[in-house]
Amino acid sequence: MLTAHIIGRQDGEEEDRLDPLSDLIPAVIRKLPSFELTDPAQVPMVTGVLIAAAMGMDTVTWRDQFGTIPPKEALVHNFVLWLLADLFDNLVDQPGATDLLMRETFNSMAAEPG
């Protein structure tokens, strides 16, 4: 969801926009080694999830086809979320924008009947 939101919320000229496959995903993947606990063996799966998100696919369904998520992979997904949140906050020039977006999303889900 956050990846799709970042892609869809960019203003400006077409040439100024982040292309998810050539800009966004490589930028996130390049930053992962800065997290000491990142297991490099998990990066291909995390990249696949990001590509699925950029293609508008259901990332949970896409990832679930490969079985249970091991703890080392889950940790890397958390780092990716942090990087995407930081990127989104910077794109909209509003610290905490991601937190607000997620709160609004969860509140709206809680308000739905069923």
JSON list of N, CA and C in Angstrom, two decimals, residues 42-90:
[
{"chain": "A", "resi": 42, "resn": "GLN", "atom": "N", "xyz": [17.98, -12.43, 2.10]},
{"chain": "A", "resi": 42, "resn": "GLN", "atom": "CA", "xyz": [16.56, -12.10, 2.10]},
{"chain": "A", "resi": 42, "resn": "GLN", "atom": "C", "xyz": [16.20, -11.02, 1.08]},
{"chain": "A", "resi": 43, "resn": "VAL", "atom": "N", "xyz": [17.20, -10.34, 0.56]},
{"chain": "A", "resi": 43, "resn": "VAL", "atom": "CA", "xyz": [16.96, -9.20, -0.33]},
{"chain": "A", "resi": 43, "resn": "VAL", "atom": "C", "xyz": [16.21, -9.59, -1.61]},
{"chain": "A", "resi": 44, "resn": "PRO", "atom": "N", "xyz": [16.49, -10.73, -2.26]},
{"chain": "A", "resi": 44, "resn": "PRO", "atom": "CA", "xyz": [15.71, -11.05, -3.46]},
{"chain": "A", "resi": 44, "resn": "PRO", "atom": "C", "xyz": [14.21, -11.17, -3.21]},
{"chain": "A", "resi": 45, "resn": "MET", "atom": "N", "xyz": [13.80, -11.77, -2.09]},
{"chain": "A", "resi": 45, "resn": "MET", "atom": "CA", "xyz": [12.38, -11.90, -1.81]},
{"chain": "A", "resi": 45, "resn": "MET", "atom": "C", "xyz": [11.77, -10.53, -1.53]},
{"chain": "A", "resi": 46, "resn": "VAL", "atom": "N", "xyz": [12.47, -9.71, -0.79]},
{"chain": "A", "resi": 46, "resn": "VAL", "atom": "CA", "xyz": [11.98, -8.36, -0.48]},
{"chain": "A", "resi": 46, "resn": "VAL", "atom": "C", "xyz": [11.86, -7.55, -1.77]},
{"chain": "A", "resi": 47, "resn": "THR", "atom": "N", "xyz": [12.81, -7.71, -2.67]},
{"chain": "A", "resi": 47, "resn": "THR", "atom": "CA", "xyz": [12.74, -7.03, -3.97]},
{"chain": "A", "resi": 47, "resn": "THR", "atom": "C", "xyz": [11.52, -7.49, -4.74]},
{"chain": "A", "resi": 48, "resn": "GLY", "atom": "N", "xyz": [11.25, -8.79, -4.71]},
{"chain": "A", "resi": 48, "resn": "GLY", "atom": "CA", "xyz": [10.06, -9.32, -5.37]},
{"chain": "A", "resi": 48, "resn": "GLY", "atom": "C", "xyz": [8.78, -8.71, -4.84]},
{"chain": "A", "resi": 49, "resn": "VAL", "atom": "N", "xyz": [8.71, -8.54, -3.53]},
{"chain": "A", "resi": 49, "resn": "VAL", "atom": "CA", "xyz": [7.52, -7.93, -2.92]},
{"chain": "A", "resi": 49, "resn": "VAL", "atom": "C", "xyz": [7.37, -6.49, -3.38]},
{"chain": "A", "resi": 50, "resn": "LEU", "atom": "N", "xyz": [8.47, -5.76, -3.44]},
{"chain": "A", "resi": 50, "resn": "LEU", "atom": "CA", "xyz": [8.42, -4.37, -3.91]},
{"chain": "A", "resi": 50, "resn": "LEU", "atom": "C", "xyz": [7.98, -4.29, -5.37]},
{"chain": "A", "resi": 51, "resn": "ILE", "atom": "N", "xyz": [8.47, -5.19, -6.19]},
{"chain": "A", "resi": 51, "resn": "ILE", "atom": "CA", "xyz": [8.08, -5.20, -7.60]},
{"chain": "A", "resi": 51, "resn": "ILE", "atom": "C", "xyz": [6.59, -5.55, -7.72]},
{"chain": "A", "resi": 52, "resn": "ALA", "atom": "N", "xyz": [6.13, -6.51, -6.93]},
{"chain": "A", "resi": 52, "resn": "ALA", "atom": "CA", "xyz": [4.71, -6.86, -6.94]},
{"chain": "A", "resi": 52, "resn": "ALA", "atom": "C", "xyz": [3.87, -5.64, -6.57]},
{"chain": "A", "resi": 53, "resn": "ALA", "atom": "N", "xyz": [4.31, -4.89, -5.56]},
{"chain": "A", "resi": 53, "resn": "ALA", "atom": "CA", "xyz": [3.59, -3.69, -5.14]},
{"chain": "A", "resi": 53, "resn": "ALA", "atom": "C", "xyz": [3.58, -2.65, -6.26]},
{"chain": "A", "resi": 54, "resn": "ALA", "atom": "N", "xyz": [4.73, -2.46, -6.90]},
{"chain": "A", "resi": 54, "resn": "ALA", "atom": "CA", "xyz": [4.82, -1.48, -8.00]},
{"chain": "A", "resi": 54, "resn": "ALA", "atom": "C", "xyz": [3.92, -1.85, -9.17]},
{"chain": "A", "resi": 55, "resn": "MET", "atom": "N", "xyz": [3.67, -3.15, -9.34]},
{"chain": "A", "resi": 55, "resn": "MET", "atom": "CA", "xyz": [2.81, -3.63, -10.41]},
{"chain": "A", "resi": 55, "resn": "MET", "atom": "C", "xyz": [1.34, -3.64, -10.01]},
{"chain": "A", "resi": 56, "resn": "GLY", "atom": "N", "xyz": [1.05, -3.20, -8.78]},
{"chain": "A", "resi": 56, "resn": "GLY", "atom": "CA", "xyz": [-0.34, -3.14, -8.32]},
{"chain": "A", "resi": 56, "resn": "GLY", "atom": "C", "xyz": [-0.90, -4.48, -7.85]},
{"chain": "A", "resi": 57, "resn": "MET", "atom": "N", "xyz": [-0.03, -5.42, -7.61]},
{"chain": "A", "resi": 57, "resn": "MET", "atom": "CA", "xyz": [-0.47, -6.74, -7.16]},
{"chain": "A", "resi": 57, "resn": "MET", "atom": "C", "xyz": [-0.70, -6.74, -5.65]},
{"chain": "A", "resi": 58, "resn": "ASP", "atom": "N", "xyz": [-1.46, -7.70, -5.17]},
{"chain": "A", "resi": 58, "resn": "ASP", "atom": "CA", "xyz": [-1.64, -7.92, -3.74]},
{"chain": "A", "resi": 58, "resn": "ASP", "atom": "C", "xyz": [-0.35, -8.53, -3.22]},
{"chain": "A", "resi": 59, "resn": "THR", "atom": "N", "xyz": [0.42, -7.77, -2.46]},
{"chain": "A", "resi": 59, "resn": "THR", "atom": "CA", "xyz": [1.74, -8.23, -2.04]},
{"chain": "A", "resi": 59, "resn": "THR", "atom": "C", "xyz": [1.66, -9.39, -1.05]},
{"chain": "A", "resi": 60, "resn": "VAL", "atom": "N", "xyz": [0.64, -9.41, -0.22]},
{"chain": "A", "resi": 60, "resn": "VAL", "atom": "CA", "xyz": [0.50, -10.52, 0.73]},
{"chain": "A", "resi": 60, "resn": "VAL", "atom": "C", "xyz": [0.25, -11.82, -0.02]},
{"chain": "A", "resi": 61, "resn": "THR", "atom": "N", "xyz": [-0.66, -11.78, -0.97]},
{"chain": "A", "resi": 61, "resn": "THR", "atom": "CA", "xyz": [-0.95, -12.97, -1.78]},
{"chain": "A", "resi": 61, "resn": "THR", "atom": "C", "xyz": [0.29, -13.39, -2.56]},
{"chain": "A", "resi": 62, "resn": "TRP", "atom": "N", "xyz": [0.99, -12.42, -3.14]},
{"chain": "A", "resi": 62, "resn": "TRP", "atom": "CA", "xyz": [2.19, -12.74, -3.90]},
{"chain": "A", "resi": 62, "resn": "TRP", "atom": "C", "xyz": [3.22, -13.42, -3.01]},
{"chain": "A", "resi": 63, "resn": "ARG", "atom": "N", "xyz": [3.49, -12.85, -1.85]},
{"chain": "A", "resi": 63, "resn": "ARG", "atom": "CA", "xyz": [4.51, -13.41, -0.96]},
{"chain": "A", "resi": 63, "resn": "ARG", "atom": "C", "xyz": [4.09, -14.77, -0.39]},
{"chain": "A", "resi": 64, "resn": "ASP", "atom": "N", "xyz": [2.81, -14.92, -0.06]},
{"chain": "A", "resi": 64, "resn": "ASP", "atom": "CA", "xyz": [2.32, -16.16, 0.55]},
{"chain": "A", "resi": 64, "resn": "ASP", "atom": "C", "xyz": [2.52, -17.38, -0.34]},
{"chain": "A", "resi": 65, "resn": "GLN", "atom": "N", "xyz": [2.63, -17.18, -1.64]},
{"chain": "A", "resi": 65, "resn": "GLN", "atom": "CA", "xyz": [2.82, -18.33, -2.53]},
{"chain": "A", "resi": 65, "resn": "GLN", "atom": "C", "xyz": [4.15, -19.04, -2.28]},
{"chain": "A", "resi": 66, "resn": "PHE", "atom": "N", "xyz": [5.06, -18.39, -1.57]},
{"chain": "A", "resi": 66, "resn": "PHE", "atom": "CA", "xyz": [6.38, -18.98, -1.30]},
{"chain": "A", "resi": 66, "resn": "PHE", "atom": "C", "xyz": [6.49, -19.59, 0.09]},
{"chain": "A", "resi": 67, "resn": "GLY", "atom": "N", "xyz": [5.39, -19.62, 0.82]},
{"chain": "A", "resi": 67, "resn": "GLY", "atom": "CA", "xyz": [5.41, -20.25, 2.15]},
{"chain": "A", "resi": 67, "resn": "GLY", "atom": "C", "xyz": [5.57, -19.26, 3.29]},
{"chain": "A", "resi": 68, "resn": "THR", "atom": "N", "xyz": [5.86, -19.80, 4.44]},
{"chain": "A", "resi": 68, "resn": "THR", "atom": "CA", "xyz": [5.98, -19.02, 5.67]},
{"chain": "A", "resi": 68, "resn": "THR", "atom": "C", "xyz": [7.17, -18.05, 5.60]},
{"chain": "A", "resi": 69, "resn": "ILE", "atom": "N", "xyz": [6.97, -16.88, 6.14]},
{"chain": "A", "resi": 69, "resn": "ILE", "atom": "CA", "xyz": [8.03, -15.86, 6.16]},
{"chain": "A", "resi": 69, "resn": "ILE", "atom": "C", "xyz": [8.94, -16.13, 7.36]},
{"chain": "A", "resi": 70, "resn": "PRO", "atom": "N", "xyz": [10.22, -16.40, 7.10]},
{"chain": "A", "resi": 70, "resn": "PRO", "atom": "CA", "xyz": [11.15, -16.62, 8.21]},
{"chain": "A", "resi": 70, "resn": "PRO", "atom": "C", "xyz": [11.45, -15.29, 8.93]},
{"chain": "A", "resi": 71, "resn": "PRO", "atom": "N", "xyz": [11.82, -15.36, 10.20]},
{"chain": "A", "resi": 71, "resn": "PRO", "atom": "CA", "xyz": [12.10, -14.13, 10.96]},
{"chain": "A", "resi": 71, "resn": "PRO", "atom": "C", "xyz": [13.14, -13.21, 10.31]},
{"chain": "A", "resi": 72, "resn": "LYS", "atom": "N", "xyz": [14.18, -13.78, 9.71]},
{"chain": "A", "resi": 72, "resn": "LYS", "atom": "CA", "xyz": [15.20, -12.93, 9.07]},
{"chain": "A", "resi": 72, "resn": "LYS", "atom": "C", "xyz": [14.62, -12.13, 7.92]},
{"chain": "A", "resi": 73, "resn": "GLU", "atom": "N", "xyz": [13.69, -12.72, 7.18]},
{"chain": "A", "resi": 73, "resn": "GLU", "atom": "CA", "xyz": [13.04, -12.00, 6.08]},
{"chain": "A", "resi": 73, "resn": "GLU", "atom": "C", "xyz": [12.09, -10.94, 6.63]},
{"chain": "A", "resi": 74, "resn": "ALA", "atom": "N", "xyz": [11.34, -11.29, 7.65]},
{"chain": "A", "resi": 74, "resn": "ALA", "atom": "CA", "xyz": [10.39, -10.34, 8.25]},
{"chain": "A", "resi": 74, "resn": "ALA", "atom": "C", "xyz": [11.12, -9.09, 8.73]},
{"chain": "A", "resi": 75, "resn": "LEU", "atom": "N", "xyz": [12.31, -9.27, 9.29]},
{"chain": "A", "resi": 75, "resn": "LEU", "atom": "CA", "xyz": [13.09, -8.14, 9.75]},
{"chain": "A", "resi": 75, "resn": "LEU", "atom": "C", "xyz": [13.46, -7.21, 8.60]},
{"chain": "A", "resi": 76, "resn": "VAL", "atom": "N", "xyz": [13.84, -7.78, 7.47]},
{"chain": "A", "resi": 76, "resn": "VAL", "atom": "CA", "xyz": [14.21, -6.96, 6.31]},
{"chain": "A", "resi": 76, "resn": "VAL", "atom": "C", "xyz": [12.98, -6.23, 5.77]},
{"chain": "A", "resi": 77, "resn": "HIS", "atom": "N", "xyz": [11.80, -6.86, 5.80]},
{"chain": "A", "resi": 77, "resn": "HIS", "atom": "CA", "xyz": [10.58, -6.17, 5.38]},
{"chain": "A", "resi": 77, "resn": "HIS", "atom": "C", "xyz": [10.33, -4.95, 6.27]},
{"chain": "A", "resi": 78, "resn": "ASN", "atom": "N", "xyz": [10.62, -5.06, 7.55]},
{"chain": "A", "resi": 78, "resn": "ASN", "atom": "CA", "xyz": [10.47, -3.92, 8.45]},
{"chain": "A", "resi": 78, "resn": "ASN", "atom": "C", "xyz": [11.40, -2.78, 8.07]},
{"chain": "A", "resi": 79, "resn": "PHE", "atom": "N", "xyz": [12.63, -3.11, 7.70]},
{"chain": "A", "resi": 79, "resn": "PHE", "atom": "CA", "xyz": [13.56, -2.07, 7.26]},
{"chain": "A", "resi": 79, "resn": "PHE", "atom": "C", "xyz": [13.05, -1.38, 5.99]},
{"chain": "A", "resi": 80, "resn": "VAL", "atom": "N", "xyz": [12.49, -2.17, 5.07]},
{"chain": "A", "resi": 80, "resn": "VAL", "atom": "CA", "xyz": [11.94, -1.61, 3.83]},
{"chain": "A", "resi": 80, "resn": "VAL", "atom": "C", "xyz": [10.80, -0.65, 4.16]},
{"chain": "A", "resi": 81, "resn": "LEU", "atom": "N", "xyz": [9.92, -1.05, 5.07]},
{"chain": "A", "resi": 81, "resn": "LEU", "atom": "CA", "xyz": [8.81, -0.17, 5.46]},
{"chain": "A", "resi": 81, "resn": "LEU", "atom": "C", "xyz": [9.34, 1.14, 6.04]},
{"chain": "A", "resi": 82, "resn": "TRP", "atom": "N", "xyz": [10.36, 1.05, 6.86]},
{"chain": "A", "resi": 82, "resn": "TRP", "atom": "CA", "xyz": [10.93, 2.26, 7.45]},
{"chain": "A", "resi": 82, "resn": "TRP", "atom": "C", "xyz": [11.48, 3.17, 6.34]},
{"chain": "A", "resi": 83, "resn": "LEU", "atom": "N", "xyz": [12.21, 2.58, 5.38]},
{"chain": "A", "resi": 83, "resn": "LEU", "atom": "CA", "xyz": [12.76, 3.38, 4.29]},
{"chain": "A", "resi": 83, "resn": "LEU", "atom": "C", "xyz": [11.67, 4.01, 3.43]},
{"chain": "A", "resi": 84, "resn": "LEU", "atom": "N", "xyz": [10.61, 3.26, 3.14]},
{"chain": "A", "resi": 84, "resn": "LEU", "atom": "CA", "xyz": [9.50, 3.80, 2.35]},
{"chain": "A", "resi": 84, "resn": "LEU", "atom": "C", "xyz": [8.78, 4.91, 3.11]},
{"chain": "A", "resi": 85, "resn": "ALA", "atom": "N", "xyz": [8.60, 4.72, 4.41]},
{"chain": "A", "resi": 85, "resn": "ALA", "atom": "CA", "xyz": [7.95, 5.75, 5.23]},
{"chain": "A", "resi": 85, "resn": "ALA", "atom": "C", "xyz": [8.78, 7.03, 5.22]},
{"chain": "A", "resi": 86, "resn": "ASP", "atom": "N", "xyz": [10.08, 6.88, 5.37]},
{"chain": "A", "resi": 86, "resn": "ASP", "atom": "CA", "xyz": [10.96, 8.04, 5.35]},
{"chain": "A", "resi": 86, "resn": "ASP", "atom": "C", "xyz": [10.91, 8.74, 4.00]},
{"chain": "A", "resi": 87, "resn": "LEU", "atom": "N", "xyz": [10.91, 7.96, 2.93]},
{"chain": "A", "resi": 87, "resn": "LEU", "atom": "CA", "xyz": [10.82, 8.53, 1.59]},
{"chain": "A", "resi": 87, "resn": "LEU", "atom": "C", "xyz": [9.51, 9.29, 1.40]},
{"chain": "A", "resi": 88, "resn": "PHE", "atom": "N", "xyz": [8.40, 8.68, 1.80]},
{"chain": "A", "resi": 88, "resn": "PHE", "atom": "CA", "xyz": [7.10, 9.33, 1.64]},
{"chain": "A", "resi": 88, "resn": "PHE", "atom": "C", "xyz": [7.04, 10.63, 2.44]},
{"chain": "A", "resi": 89, "resn": "ASP", "atom": "N", "xyz": [7.48, 10.59, 3.69]},
{"chain": "A", "resi": 89, "resn": "ASP", "atom": "CA", "xyz": [7.49, 11.80, 4.52]},
{"chain": "A", "resi": 89, "resn": "ASP", "atom": "C", "xyz": [8.29, 12.91, 3.84]},
{"chain": "A", "resi": 90, "resn": "ASN", "atom": "N", "xyz": [9.42, 12.56, 3.23]},
{"chain": "A", "resi": 90, "resn": "ASN", "atom": "CA", "xyz": [10.24, 13.54, 2.54]},
{"chain": "A", "resi": 90, "resn": "ASN", "atom": "C", "xyz": [9.60, 14.04, 1.24]}
]
